[in-house]
Tab-separated table of C-alpha atoms in Angstrom:
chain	number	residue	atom	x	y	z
A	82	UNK	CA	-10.378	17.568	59.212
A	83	UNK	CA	-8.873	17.741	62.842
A	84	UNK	CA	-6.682	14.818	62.788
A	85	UNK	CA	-3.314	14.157	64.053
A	86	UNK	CA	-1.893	10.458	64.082
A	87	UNK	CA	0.972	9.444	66.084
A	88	UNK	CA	3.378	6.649	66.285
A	89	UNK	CA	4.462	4.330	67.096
A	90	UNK	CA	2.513	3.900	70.459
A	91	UNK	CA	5.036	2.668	72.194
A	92	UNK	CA	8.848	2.710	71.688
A	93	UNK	CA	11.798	0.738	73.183
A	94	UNK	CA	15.218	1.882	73.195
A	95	UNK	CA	18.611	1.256	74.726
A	96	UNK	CA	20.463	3.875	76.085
A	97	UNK	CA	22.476	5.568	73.353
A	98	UNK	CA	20.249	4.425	70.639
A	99	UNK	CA	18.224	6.982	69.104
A	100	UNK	CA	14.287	7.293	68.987
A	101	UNK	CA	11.875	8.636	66.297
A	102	UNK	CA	8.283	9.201	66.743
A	103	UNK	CA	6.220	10.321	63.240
A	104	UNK	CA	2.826	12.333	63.195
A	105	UNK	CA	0.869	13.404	60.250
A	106	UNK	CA	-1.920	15.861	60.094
A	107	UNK	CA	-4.739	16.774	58.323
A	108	UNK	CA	-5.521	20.494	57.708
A	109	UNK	CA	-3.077	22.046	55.128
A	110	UNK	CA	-3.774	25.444	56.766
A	111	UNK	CA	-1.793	24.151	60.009
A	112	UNK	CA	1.614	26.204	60.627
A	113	UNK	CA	2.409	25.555	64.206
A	114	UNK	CA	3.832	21.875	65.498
A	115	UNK	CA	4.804	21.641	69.139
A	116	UNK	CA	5.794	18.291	70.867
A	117	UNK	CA	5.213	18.245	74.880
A	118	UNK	CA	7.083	15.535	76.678
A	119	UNK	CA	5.030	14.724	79.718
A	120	UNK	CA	6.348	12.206	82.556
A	121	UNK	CA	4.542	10.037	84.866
A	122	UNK	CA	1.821	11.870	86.984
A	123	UNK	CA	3.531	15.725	86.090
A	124	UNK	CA	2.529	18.216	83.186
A	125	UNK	CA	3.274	18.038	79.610
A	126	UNK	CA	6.310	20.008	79.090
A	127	UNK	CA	7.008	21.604	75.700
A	128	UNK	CA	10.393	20.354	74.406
A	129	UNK	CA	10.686	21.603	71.063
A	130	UNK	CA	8.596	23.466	68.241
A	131	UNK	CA	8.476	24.451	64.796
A	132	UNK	CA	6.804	26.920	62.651
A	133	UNK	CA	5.880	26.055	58.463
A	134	UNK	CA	8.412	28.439	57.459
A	135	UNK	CA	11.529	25.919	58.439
A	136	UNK	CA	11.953	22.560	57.603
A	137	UNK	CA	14.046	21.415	60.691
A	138	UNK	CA	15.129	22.718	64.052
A	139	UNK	CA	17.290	21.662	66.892
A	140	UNK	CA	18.044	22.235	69.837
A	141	UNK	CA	20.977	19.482	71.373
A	142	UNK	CA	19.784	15.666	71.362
A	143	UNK	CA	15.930	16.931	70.497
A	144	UNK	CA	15.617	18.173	66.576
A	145	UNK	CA	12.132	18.233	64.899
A	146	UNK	CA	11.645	17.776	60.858
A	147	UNK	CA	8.266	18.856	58.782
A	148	UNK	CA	7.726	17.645	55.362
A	149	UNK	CA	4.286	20.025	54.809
A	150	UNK	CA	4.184	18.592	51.519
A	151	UNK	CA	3.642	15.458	52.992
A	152	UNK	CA	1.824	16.627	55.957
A	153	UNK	CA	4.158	14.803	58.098
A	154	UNK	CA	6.695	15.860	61.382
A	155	UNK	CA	8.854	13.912	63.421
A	156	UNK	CA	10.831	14.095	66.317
A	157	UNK	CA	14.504	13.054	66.647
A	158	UNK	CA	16.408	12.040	69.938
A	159	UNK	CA	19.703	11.147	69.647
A	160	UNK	CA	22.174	9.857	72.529
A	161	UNK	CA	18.709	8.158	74.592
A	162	UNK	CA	19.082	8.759	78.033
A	163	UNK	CA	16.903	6.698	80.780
A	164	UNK	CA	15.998	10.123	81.971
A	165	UNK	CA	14.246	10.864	78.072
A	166	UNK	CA	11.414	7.904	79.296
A	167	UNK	CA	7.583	9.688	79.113
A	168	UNK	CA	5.267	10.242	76.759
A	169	UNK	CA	5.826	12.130	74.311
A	170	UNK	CA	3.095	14.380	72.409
A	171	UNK	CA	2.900	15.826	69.039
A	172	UNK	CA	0.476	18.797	68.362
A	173	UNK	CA	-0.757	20.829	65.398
A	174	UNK	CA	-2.408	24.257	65.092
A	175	UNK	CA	-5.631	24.143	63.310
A	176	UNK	CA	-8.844	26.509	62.530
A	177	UNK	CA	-8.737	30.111	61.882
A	178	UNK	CA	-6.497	32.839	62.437
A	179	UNK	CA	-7.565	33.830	66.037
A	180	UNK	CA	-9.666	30.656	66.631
A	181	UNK	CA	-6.747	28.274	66.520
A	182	UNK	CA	-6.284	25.209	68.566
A	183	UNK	CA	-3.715	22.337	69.157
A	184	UNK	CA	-5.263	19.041	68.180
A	185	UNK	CA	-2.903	16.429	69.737
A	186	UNK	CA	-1.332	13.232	68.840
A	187	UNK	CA	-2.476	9.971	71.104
A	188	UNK	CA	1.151	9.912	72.364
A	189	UNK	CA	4.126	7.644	72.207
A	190	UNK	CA	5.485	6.335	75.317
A	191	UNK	CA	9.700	6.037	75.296
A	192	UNK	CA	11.360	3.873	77.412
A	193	UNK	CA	15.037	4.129	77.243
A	194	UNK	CA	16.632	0.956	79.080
A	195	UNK	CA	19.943	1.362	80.931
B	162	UNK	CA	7.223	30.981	91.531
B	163	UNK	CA	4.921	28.368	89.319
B	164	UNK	CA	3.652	29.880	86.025
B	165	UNK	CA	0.060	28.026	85.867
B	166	UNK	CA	-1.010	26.772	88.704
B	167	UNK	CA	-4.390	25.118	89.544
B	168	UNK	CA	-6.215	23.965	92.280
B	169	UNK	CA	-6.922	21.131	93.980
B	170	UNK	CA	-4.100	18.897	92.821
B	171	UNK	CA	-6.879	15.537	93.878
B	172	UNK	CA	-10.290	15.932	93.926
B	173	UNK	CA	-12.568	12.989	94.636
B	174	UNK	CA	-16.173	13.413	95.001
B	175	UNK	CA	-18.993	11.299	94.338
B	176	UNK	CA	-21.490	10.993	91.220
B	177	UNK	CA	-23.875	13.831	91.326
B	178	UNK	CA	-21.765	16.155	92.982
B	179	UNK	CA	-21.154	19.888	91.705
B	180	UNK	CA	-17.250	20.997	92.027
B	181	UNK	CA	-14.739	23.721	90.827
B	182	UNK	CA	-11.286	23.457	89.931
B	183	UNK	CA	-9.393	27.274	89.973
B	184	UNK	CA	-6.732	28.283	87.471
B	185	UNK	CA	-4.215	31.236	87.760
B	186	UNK	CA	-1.443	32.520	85.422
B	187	UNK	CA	1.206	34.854	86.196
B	188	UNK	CA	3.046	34.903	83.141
B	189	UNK	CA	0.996	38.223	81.543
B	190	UNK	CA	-0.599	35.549	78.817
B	191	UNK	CA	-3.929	36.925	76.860
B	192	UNK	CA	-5.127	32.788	76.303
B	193	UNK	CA	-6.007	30.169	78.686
B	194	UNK	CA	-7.545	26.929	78.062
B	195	UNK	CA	-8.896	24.038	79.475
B	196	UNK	CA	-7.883	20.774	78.722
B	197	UNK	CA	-9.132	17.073	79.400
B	198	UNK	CA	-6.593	13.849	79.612
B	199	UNK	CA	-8.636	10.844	80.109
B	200	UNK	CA	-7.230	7.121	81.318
B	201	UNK	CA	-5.637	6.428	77.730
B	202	UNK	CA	-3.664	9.668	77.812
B	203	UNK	CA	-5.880	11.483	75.387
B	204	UNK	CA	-5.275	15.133	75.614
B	205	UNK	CA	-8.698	17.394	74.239
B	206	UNK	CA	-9.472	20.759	74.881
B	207	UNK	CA	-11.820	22.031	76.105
B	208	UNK	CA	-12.428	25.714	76.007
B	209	UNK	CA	-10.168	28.375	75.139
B	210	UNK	CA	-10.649	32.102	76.549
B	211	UNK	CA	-8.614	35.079	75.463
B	212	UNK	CA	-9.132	38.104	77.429
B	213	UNK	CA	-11.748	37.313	79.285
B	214	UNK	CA	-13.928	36.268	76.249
B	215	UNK	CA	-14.748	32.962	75.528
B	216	UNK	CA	-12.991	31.681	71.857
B	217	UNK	CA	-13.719	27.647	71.695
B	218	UNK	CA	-15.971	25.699	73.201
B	219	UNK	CA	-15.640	21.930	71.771
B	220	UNK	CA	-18.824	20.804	72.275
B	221	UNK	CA	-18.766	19.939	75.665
B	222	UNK	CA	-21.632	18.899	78.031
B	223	UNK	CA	-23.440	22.181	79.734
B	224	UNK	CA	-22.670	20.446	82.851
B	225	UNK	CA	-19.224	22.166	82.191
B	226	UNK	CA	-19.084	26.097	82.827
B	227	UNK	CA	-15.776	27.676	82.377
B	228	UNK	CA	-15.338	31.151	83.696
B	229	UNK	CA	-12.783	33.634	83.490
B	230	UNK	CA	-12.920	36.765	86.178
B	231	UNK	CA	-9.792	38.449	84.188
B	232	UNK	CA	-7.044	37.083	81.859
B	233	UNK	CA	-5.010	35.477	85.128
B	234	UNK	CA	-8.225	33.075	85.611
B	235	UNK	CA	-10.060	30.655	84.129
B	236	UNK	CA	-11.983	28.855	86.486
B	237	UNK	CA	-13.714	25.114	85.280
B	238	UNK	CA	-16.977	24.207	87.324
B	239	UNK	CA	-18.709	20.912	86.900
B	240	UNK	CA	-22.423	20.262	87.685
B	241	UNK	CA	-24.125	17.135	88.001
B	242	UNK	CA	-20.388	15.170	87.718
B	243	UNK	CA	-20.654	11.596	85.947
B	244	UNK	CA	-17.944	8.637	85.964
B	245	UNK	CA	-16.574	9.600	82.711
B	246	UNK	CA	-16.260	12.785	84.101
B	247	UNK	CA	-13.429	10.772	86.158
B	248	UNK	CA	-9.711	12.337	84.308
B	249	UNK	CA	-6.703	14.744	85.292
B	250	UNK	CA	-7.614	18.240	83.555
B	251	UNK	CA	-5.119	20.627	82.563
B	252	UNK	CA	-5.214	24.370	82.446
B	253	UNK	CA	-2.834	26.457	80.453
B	254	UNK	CA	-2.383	29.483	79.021
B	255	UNK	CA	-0.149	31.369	76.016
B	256	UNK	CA	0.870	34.646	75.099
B	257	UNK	CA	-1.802	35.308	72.074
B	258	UNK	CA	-4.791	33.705	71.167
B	259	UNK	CA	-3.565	32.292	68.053
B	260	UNK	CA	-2.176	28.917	69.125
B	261	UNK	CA	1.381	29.504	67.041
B	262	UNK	CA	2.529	30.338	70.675
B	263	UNK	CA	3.270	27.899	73.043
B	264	UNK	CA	1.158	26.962	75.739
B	265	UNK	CA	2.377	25.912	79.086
B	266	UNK	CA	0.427	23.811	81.125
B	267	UNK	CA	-0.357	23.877	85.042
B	268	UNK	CA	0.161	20.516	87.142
B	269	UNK	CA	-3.554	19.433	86.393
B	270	UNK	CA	-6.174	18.256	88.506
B	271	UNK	CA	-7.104	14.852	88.898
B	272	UNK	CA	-10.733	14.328	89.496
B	273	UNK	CA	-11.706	11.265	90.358
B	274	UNK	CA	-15.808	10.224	90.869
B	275	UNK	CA	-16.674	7.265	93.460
């Protein structure tokens, strides 16, 4: 199948607090799991990827976890800032090797209050 | 210097109209795509070119007629435009055509039908 569900939808923080947005995908064959942050009226921006081979990466506030077993990745932020409000995409690879898309998550939108 | 960039930023036209919207990379990438984000923030592609050659078409209306000169451009024309034609499409582009890369987007068009 070429499914990938996101949430939560939307997602209040404080500043300080830390956020956590899940996805879960469908095709067992997937091995590539980007997440684009995109703010209001610009481009999504990639922020952070990971590859099946690892379990976890990070890279400062931003770390990304993926349970394949479970078909399931998340993104951490840690230390909110108001400047981390957007909406926030998760992607996965699927199809075949040189045929491969990104099917993307509907989104979760962040706001980080002051 | 902008890595994607597409062109026009706005385009508003009314129903029935035919209209292009240009794409460019300078980044020496193989793959370029075209996506669609509609009013709920749903990101789809659309077509996916490598090289020239056309990799993934995802069922979309004939009205839609991607074309790629080279591997800097992937050009998106629309015949025959409809209101749910009305949504901000993205181009981008990544290194390889299998989609473990990432892809990095332009600043999208929105195209907006009267």
């Amino acid at each position: 199948g070429e499914n990938v569900e996101q949430h939560p939808s939307t997602l209040s923080v404080q500043e300080g607090d830390s956020a956590v947005i899940k996805c879960t995908y469908s095709d067992s064959a997937s091995n590539y799991f980007p997440w684009y942050k995109q703010e209001l009226g610009k481009r999504p921006q990639l922020i952070i990827d990971i590859r099946s081979n690892v379990g976890e990466k990070k890279d400062q506030r931003i770390a990304v976890t993926l349970n394949k077993t479970a078909k399931h990745f998340s993104l951490h932020i840690t230390e909110t800032q108001p400047e981390d409000s957007a909406v926030y995409f998760c992607a996965a690879s699927i199809g075949n090797t040189g045929f491969q898309k990104l099917v993307f998550g509907t989104g979760t939108r962040l706001l980080v209050s002051p | 210097d902008t890595a994607v960039s597409q062109t026009p930023k706005y385009l508003v036209t009314q129903m029935g109209n035919d209209k292009s919207i240009k794409c460019e990379q300078n980044l020496g990438h193989d793959t370029m795509y075209w996506y669609k984000q509609d009013s709920k923030k749903f990101l789809k592609i659309m077509f996916s070119y490598n090289n020239k050659e056309l990799i993934i078409n995802e069922t979309v209306p004939n009205r839609f007629s991607p074309k790629s000169p080279d591997k800097a451009h992937l050009n998106l024309h629309i015949n025959s435009l409809e209101l749910g034609d009305s949504a901000v499409y993205f181009c981008a582009s990544s290194q390889h055509r299998d989609s473990n890369q990432p892809q990095h987007f332009g600043d999208g068009t929105r195209l907006s039908i009267l």
